[in-house]
């Protein structure tokens, strides 16, 4: 009989930074975009590079994946924030598209203290228990951002999300912009200035 087992392993993960730590820094943003995978089928050698798409996880071994990426993000936050010897800057977590569910899970179940959680063109994972994590999300100044022409976040989807949050007494702000499933630069700057 085959049994499925699990062991924790160390994995190398990369991340990118913009700017440098120092006393002048008032905010640190953790931005969670889409994770990568290839969109194109194999292409002949010497032709154009394969396009990279995204997915934080699939249904395969899902709970272990969630546990692993929350642990990874906690480790990343500890590493980044260790650069400050004095008071830490305000932490903003922005999840875009599929990264929104990842960001919400991290803030709700991880160890990071967040001053603002921005879910951009995405939402809370349906399995996140808002009865248990609603206070944490409210305390993280939950902000939803969506484009008026987003092909993946329809008006019905957005309204369902708002209704779910209100039903669980989770405080949130809603911002919209004229655009699609993208980070809208003007809206991002406006949001950043308000923090």
Coordinates of C-alpha atoms in Angstrom, one line a residue:
X1 CA 0.0 0.0 0.0
X2 CA 1.3 3.4 -1.0
X3 CA 1.1 6.1 1.7
X4 CA 1.6 9.8 1.1
X5 CA 4.1 11.4 3.5
X6 CA 5.4 14.9 3.9
X7 CA 8.7 16.4 5.0
X8 CA 9.6 20.1 5.4
X9 CA 12.5 21.2 3.1
X10 CA 14.5 24.3 2.7
X11 CA 13.8 26.0 -0.6
X12 CA 15.5 28.9 -2.3
X13 CA 13.1 31.7 -3.1
X14 CA 13.8 34.9 -4.8
X15 CA 12.3 38.3 -4.3
X16 CA 12.9 41.8 -5.8
X17 CA 13.4 45.1 -3.9
X18 CA 13.1 48.7 -4.9
X19 CA 14.7 51.3 -2.8
X20 CA 16.9 50.9 0.3
X21 CA 16.2 50.5 4.0
X22 CA 16.9 53.5 6.2
X23 CA 15.4 55.9 8.7
X24 CA 13.8 57.9 5.8
X25 CA 11.6 55.0 4.8
X26 CA 8.1 55.3 6.2
X27 CA 6.5 52.3 4.4
X28 CA 7.5 48.9 3.2
X29 CA 5.3 47.3 0.6
X30 CA 5.1 43.6 0.0
X31 CA 3.6 43.1 -3.4
X32 CA 2.3 39.7 -4.3
X33 CA 1.7 39.3 -8.1
X34 CA 1.0 36.1 -9.9
X35 CA 3.4 33.3 -9.4
X36 CA 4.9 31.9 -12.6
X37 CA 4.3 29.0 -15.0
X38 CA 4.5 28.7 -18.7
X39 CA 1.5 29.7 -20.9
X40 CA 2.9 28.4 -24.2
X41 CA 3.4 24.8 -25.1
X42 CA 7.0 23.8 -25.8
X43 CA 8.4 25.7 -28.7
X44 CA 11.3 24.8 -30.9
X45 CA 14.8 25.8 -29.8
X46 CA 15.8 29.1 -31.2
X47 CA 12.3 30.6 -31.5
X48 CA 10.7 33.1 -29.3
X49 CA 10.9 32.6 -25.5
X50 CA 8.0 30.9 -23.8
X51 CA 5.5 33.3 -22.1
X52 CA 5.2 33.1 -18.4
X53 CA 1.8 33.1 -16.7
X54 CA 0.9 32.6 -13.1
X55 CA -0.6 30.6 -10.3
X56 CA 0.1 30.6 -6.6
X57 CA -1.1 27.0 -6.3
X58 CA -3.5 24.4 -7.6
X59 CA -5.8 22.0 -5.8
X60 CA -3.0 19.5 -5.5
X61 CA -1.8 19.3 -1.9
X62 CA -3.4 22.7 -1.3
X63 CA -3.2 22.9 2.5
X64 CA 0.6 22.2 2.4
X65 CA 1.1 24.8 -0.3
X66 CA -0.8 27.4 1.8
X67 CA 1.2 26.6 4.9
X68 CA 4.5 26.8 3.0
X69 CA 3.8 30.1 1.3
X70 CA 2.6 31.7 4.6
X71 CA 5.8 30.5 6.3
X72 CA 7.8 31.8 3.3
X73 CA 6.2 35.2 3.5
X74 CA 6.7 35.4 7.3
X75 CA 10.4 34.6 6.8
X76 CA 10.6 37.2 4.0
X77 CA 9.0 39.9 6.1
X78 CA 11.3 39.1 9.0
X79 CA 14.3 39.3 6.7
X80 CA 13.3 42.6 5.1
X81 CA 12.2 44.3 8.3
X82 CA 15.4 43.3 10.1
X83 CA 17.1 46.1 8.2
X84 CA 15.6 48.6 10.6
X85 CA 17.3 49.0 14.0
X86 CA 14.7 51.5 15.2
X87 CA 10.9 51.5 14.8
X88 CA 9.8 49.5 11.8
X89 CA 8.1 51.3 8.9
X90 CA 4.4 50.8 8.2
X91 CA 3.8 47.6 6.3
X92 CA 1.5 47.5 3.3
X93 CA 0.6 44.2 1.6
X94 CA -0.7 44.4 -1.9
X95 CA -2.0 41.3 -3.6
X96 CA -2.8 41.5 -7.3
X97 CA -5.2 39.1 -9.1
X98 CA -4.4 35.6 -7.8
X99 CA -2.0 37.2 -5.4
X100 CA -4.9 38.8 -3.6
X101 CA -6.0 35.5 -2.0
X102 CA -2.4 34.8 -1.0
X103 CA -2.0 38.2 0.5
X104 CA -5.3 37.8 2.4
X105 CA -4.4 34.4 3.8
X106 CA -0.9 35.7 4.8
X107 CA -2.3 38.7 6.7
X108 CA -5.1 36.6 8.3
X109 CA -3.0 33.7 9.4
X110 CA 0.7 34.7 9.3
X111 CA 2.8 36.7 11.7
X112 CA 3.1 40.0 9.8
X113 CA 1.6 43.1 11.4
X114 CA 0.0 45.0 8.5
X115 CA -1.1 48.6 8.4
X116 CA -2.9 48.2 5.1
X117 CA -4.0 45.2 3.0
X118 CA -4.8 46.0 -0.6
X119 CA -6.6 43.4 -2.7
X120 CA -6.3 44.6 -6.3
X121 CA -8.3 42.9 -9.0
X122 CA -8.8 39.9 -6.8
X123 CA -10.5 39.0 -3.5
X124 CA -10.5 37.0 -0.4
X125 CA -10.3 33.3 -0.7
X126 CA -13.8 31.7 -0.3
X127 CA -12.5 29.3 2.3
X128 CA -11.0 32.0 4.6
X129 CA -13.0 32.0 7.8
X130 CA -14.0 35.7 8.3
X131 CA -15.5 34.9 11.7
X132 CA -12.0 34.1 12.9
X133 CA -9.9 36.5 10.8
X134 CA -12.3 39.4 10.3
X135 CA -10.8 41.5 13.1
X136 CA -7.3 41.0 11.8
X137 CA -8.5 42.1 8.3
X138 CA -10.4 45.1 9.6
X139 CA -7.3 46.1 11.6
X140 CA -5.2 45.8 8.5
X141 CA -7.2 48.6 6.8
X142 CA -8.6 46.2 4.1
X143 CA -8.8 48.0 0.8
X144 CA -10.4 46.6 -2.4
X145 CA -9.3 48.0 -5.7
X146 CA -11.0 47.1 -9.0
X147 CA -11.2 48.4 -12.5
X148 CA -14.6 49.2 -14.0
X149 CA -13.8 47.1 -17.0
X150 CA -12.0 44.1 -15.3
X151 CA -12.9 41.0 -17.2
X152 CA -12.2 38.8 -14.2
X153 CA -13.9 40.8 -11.5
X154 CA -17.4 41.5 -12.6
X155 CA -19.8 43.8 -10.8
X156 CA -21.6 40.7 -9.4
X157 CA -18.4 39.2 -8.1
X158 CA -17.5 42.5 -6.4
X159 CA -20.9 42.9 -4.9
X160 CA -20.8 39.4 -3.6
X161 CA -17.5 40.1 -2.0
X162 CA -18.8 43.3 -0.4
X163 CA -21.8 41.5 0.9
X164 CA -19.7 38.7 2.5
X165 CA -17.5 41.3 4.2
X166 CA -20.4 43.3 5.5
X167 CA -22.2 40.1 6.7
X168 CA -19.1 39.3 8.8
X169 CA -18.7 42.9 10.0
X170 CA -15.3 43.3 8.3
X171 CA -14.5 47.0 7.6
X172 CA -13.1 47.8 4.2
X173 CA -12.7 50.6 1.6
X174 CA -13.5 50.2 -2.0
X175 CA -11.7 52.1 -4.8
X176 CA -12.3 51.8 -8.5
X177 CA -10.7 53.2 -11.6
X178 CA -11.5 53.3 -15.3
X179 CA -9.6 50.3 -16.5
X180 CA -9.3 46.6 -16.8
X181 CA -7.4 43.7 -15.0
X182 CA -4.2 45.7 -14.4
X183 CA -2.4 47.9 -11.9
X184 CA -3.5 51.4 -12.8
X185 CA -0.5 53.7 -12.1
X186 CA -2.6 56.8 -11.1
X187 CA -4.8 54.8 -8.8
X188 CA -1.8 53.2 -7.2
X189 CA -0.1 56.6 -6.6
X190 CA -3.3 58.0 -5.1
X191 CA -3.6 55.0 -2.8
X192 CA 0.0 55.2 -1.8
X193 CA -0.3 58.9 -0.9
X194 CA -3.3 58.2 1.3
X195 CA -1.4 55.7 3.6

